[in-house]
Short mmCIF file of C-alpha atoms in Angstrom, two decimals:
data_model
loop_
_atom_site.label_atom_id
_atom_site.label_comp_id
_atom_site.label_asym_id
_atom_site.label_seq_id
_atom_site.Cartn_x
_atom_site.Cartn_y
_atom_site.Cartn_z
CA UNK A 1 6.24 -4.07 20.07
CA UNK A 2 4.07 -5.62 17.35
CA UNK A 3 5.09 -5.55 13.71
CA UNK A 4 2.34 -3.08 12.88
CA UNK A 5 3.41 -0.85 15.78
CA UNK A 6 6.97 -0.96 14.44
CA UNK A 7 5.76 0.17 11.04
CA UNK A 8 3.60 2.86 12.56
CA UNK A 9 6.50 4.22 14.56
CA UNK A 10 7.90 5.21 11.18
CA UNK A 11 4.55 6.53 9.93
CA UNK A 12 3.36 9.99 10.94
CA UNK A 13 -0.27 9.11 11.77
CA UNK A 14 -1.21 5.86 13.54
CA UNK A 15 -4.56 4.40 12.53
CA UNK A 16 -7.55 5.14 14.73
CA UNK A 17 -9.01 1.74 13.90
CA UNK A 18 -8.22 -1.43 12.00
CA UNK A 19 -10.68 -2.02 9.18
CA UNK A 20 -9.41 -5.23 7.63
CA UNK A 21 -6.67 -7.81 7.79
CA UNK A 22 -5.69 -10.37 5.19
CA UNK A 23 -3.25 -13.26 5.48
CA UNK A 24 -2.26 -14.37 1.98
CA UNK A 25 0.19 -16.76 0.42
CA UNK A 26 2.71 -15.41 -2.11
CA UNK A 27 0.84 -16.56 -5.21
CA UNK A 28 0.05 -14.75 -8.41
CA UNK A 29 -3.64 -14.66 -7.38
CA UNK A 30 -3.01 -12.93 -4.02
CA UNK A 31 -3.04 -9.27 -5.17
CA UNK A 32 -6.25 -9.77 -7.13
CA UNK A 33 -7.93 -11.59 -4.22
CA UNK A 34 -7.10 -8.80 -1.75
CA UNK A 35 -8.23 -6.12 -4.21
CA UNK A 36 -11.47 -8.01 -4.93
CA UNK A 37 -12.22 -8.35 -1.22
CA UNK A 38 -11.50 -4.65 -0.60
CA UNK A 39 -13.79 -3.55 -3.43
CA UNK A 40 -16.52 -6.01 -2.36
CA UNK A 41 -16.47 -4.50 1.14
CA UNK A 42 -16.13 -0.79 0.32
CA UNK A 43 -16.24 -0.30 -3.43
CA UNK A 44 -19.74 1.17 -3.51
CA UNK A 45 -18.50 4.57 -2.35
CA UNK A 46 -21.18 4.88 0.33
CA UNK A 47 -19.49 2.99 3.12
CA UNK A 48 -16.02 4.47 3.42
CA UNK A 49 -15.28 7.18 0.85
CA UNK A 50 -15.83 8.35 -2.66
CA UNK A 51 -15.14 5.89 -5.51
CA UNK A 52 -12.00 7.71 -6.70
CA UNK A 53 -10.43 7.48 -3.25
CA UNK A 54 -11.34 3.79 -2.96
CA UNK A 55 -9.80 3.18 -6.40
CA UNK A 56 -6.60 4.88 -5.26
CA UNK A 57 -6.58 2.76 -2.12
CA UNK A 58 -7.15 -0.43 -4.15
CA UNK A 59 -4.26 0.46 -6.48
CA UNK A 60 -1.83 1.07 -3.59
CA UNK A 61 -2.96 -2.12 -1.86
CA UNK A 62 -2.54 -4.14 -5.07
CA UNK A 63 0.92 -2.72 -5.82
CA UNK A 64 2.23 -3.39 -2.30
CA UNK A 65 0.87 -6.95 -2.24
CA UNK A 66 2.22 -7.61 -5.75
CA UNK A 67 5.65 -6.40 -4.64
CA UNK A 68 5.53 -8.68 -1.59
CA UNK A 69 4.47 -11.65 -3.73
CA UNK A 70 7.27 -11.07 -6.24
CA UNK A 71 9.97 -10.78 -3.61
CA UNK A 72 8.68 -12.99 -0.79
CA UNK A 73 8.56 -16.68 -0.13
CA UNK A 74 6.33 -16.82 2.95
CA UNK A 75 2.82 -15.73 3.84
CA UNK A 76 2.05 -12.03 3.75
CA UNK A 77 -0.06 -10.08 6.24
CA UNK A 78 -1.91 -7.03 4.97
CA UNK A 79 -3.53 -4.62 7.43
CA UNK A 80 -5.78 -1.71 6.53
CA UNK A 81 -6.26 0.97 9.17
CA UNK A 82 -8.24 4.20 9.25
CA UNK A 83 -6.59 7.53 10.05
CA UNK A 84 -8.09 10.99 10.38
CA UNK A 85 -7.11 11.80 6.78
CA UNK A 86 -7.43 8.45 5.03
CA UNK A 87 -6.05 4.95 5.34
CA UNK A 88 -2.84 3.27 6.37
CA UNK A 89 -1.92 0.14 4.41
CA UNK A 90 0.69 -2.06 6.11
CA UNK A 91 2.15 -5.11 4.33
CA UNK A 92 4.29 -7.42 6.45
CA UNK A 93 6.39 -10.15 4.89
CA UNK A 94 9.15 -12.46 6.03
CA UNK A 95 11.76 -12.09 3.30
CA UNK A 96 15.02 -13.97 3.10
CA UNK A 97 17.86 -12.11 4.84
CA UNK A 98 19.35 -9.36 2.70
CA UNK A 99 22.73 -7.76 3.10
CA UNK A 100 22.37 -4.06 3.90
CA UNK A 101 23.84 -3.04 0.55
CA UNK A 102 21.13 -5.01 -1.30
CA UNK A 103 18.39 -2.63 -0.15
CA UNK A 104 18.00 0.10 -2.72
CA UNK A 105 17.67 3.50 -1.04
CA UNK A 106 15.79 4.93 -4.02
CA UNK A 107 13.32 2.05 -4.42
CA UNK A 108 10.42 4.52 -4.38
CA UNK A 109 11.79 6.27 -7.49
CA UNK A 110 11.70 4.29 -10.69
CA UNK A 111 14.96 3.72 -12.50
CA UNK A 112 13.26 1.19 -14.75
CA UNK A 113 13.80 1.66 -18.49
CA UNK A 114 10.63 2.79 -20.27
CA UNK A 115 10.45 -0.40 -22.37
CA UNK A 116 10.34 -2.70 -19.31
CA UNK A 117 6.95 -4.13 -18.34
CA UNK A 118 7.46 -4.00 -14.56
CA UNK A 119 9.39 -2.26 -11.83
CA UNK A 120 7.14 0.73 -11.24
CA UNK A 121 4.95 -0.44 -8.34
CA UNK A 122 6.66 1.47 -5.55
CA UNK A 123 6.87 4.57 -7.73
CA UNK A 124 3.10 4.39 -8.26
CA UNK A 125 2.58 3.93 -4.51
CA UNK A 126 4.77 6.95 -3.76
CA UNK A 127 2.87 9.09 -6.28
CA UNK A 128 -0.57 8.21 -4.89
CA UNK A 129 0.28 8.11 -1.18
CA UNK A 130 0.63 11.00 1.21
CA UNK A 131 3.64 9.21 2.72
CA UNK A 132 5.14 5.74 2.41
CA UNK A 133 8.11 3.83 3.70
CA UNK A 134 9.49 0.58 5.01
CA UNK A 135 11.29 -0.81 8.01
CA UNK A 136 12.59 -4.12 9.31
CA UNK A 137 11.15 -5.38 12.58
CA UNK A 138 11.59 -8.75 14.26
CA UNK A 139 12.96 -10.32 11.07
CA UNK A 140 10.07 -9.05 8.96
CA UNK A 141 9.94 -6.44 6.25
CA UNK A 142 7.13 -3.96 6.94
CA UNK A 143 6.06 -1.69 4.07
CA UNK A 144 3.43 1.00 4.66
CA UNK A 145 1.63 3.72 2.77
CA UNK A 146 -0.82 6.42 3.82
CA UNK A 147 -3.55 6.94 1.25
CA UNK A 148 -5.71 10.10 1.48
CA UNK A 149 -9.49 9.71 1.38
CA UNK A 150 -10.07 13.08 -0.21
CA UNK A 151 -9.70 14.10 -3.83
CA UNK A 152 -6.26 15.09 -4.98
CA UNK A 153 -6.04 18.90 -4.68
CA UNK A 154 -4.07 19.01 -7.93
CA UNK A 155 -6.72 17.18 -9.94
CA UNK A 156 -9.48 19.36 -11.38
CA UNK A 157 -12.88 18.70 -9.81
CA UNK A 158 -15.85 17.54 -11.89
CA UNK A 159 -17.39 21.00 -11.48
CA UNK A 160 -14.24 22.72 -12.74
CA UNK A 161 -13.99 20.54 -15.84
CA UNK A 162 -17.71 20.96 -16.65
CA UNK A 163 -17.47 24.72 -17.08
#
């Protein structure tokens, strides 16, 4: 079973196709480089989805890569797949071994004090994604998020705010 397959076994909807794959080193420039490449490929809104959905996707992608860079020491693989309702972002890293008790079960909910400058990435991902999660497979940490390609049903549409 591949690492992506392992992550997808935890995800409800496997991708129908792979759109992009990046292999990046854990440097401070990595999240920006991946985001820039994503927006250069699909940021015009005509190719893949509306600009708001692409912005959401770029934010999730950036947060997951940033998290991997901050906590990883080895190269990171990022895979973007298409599903029937949006995209599946899978970030695979090879972290140092962690004792089971070191993994925070509530990592997707921020417990960061309001004055802190960081620590909210996974909370942002959880808020924007339809579903998200993580698993360990073959010594790798695999983090995934499903990002919808349609407008958020709870956000007012442009037509609704114009009237």
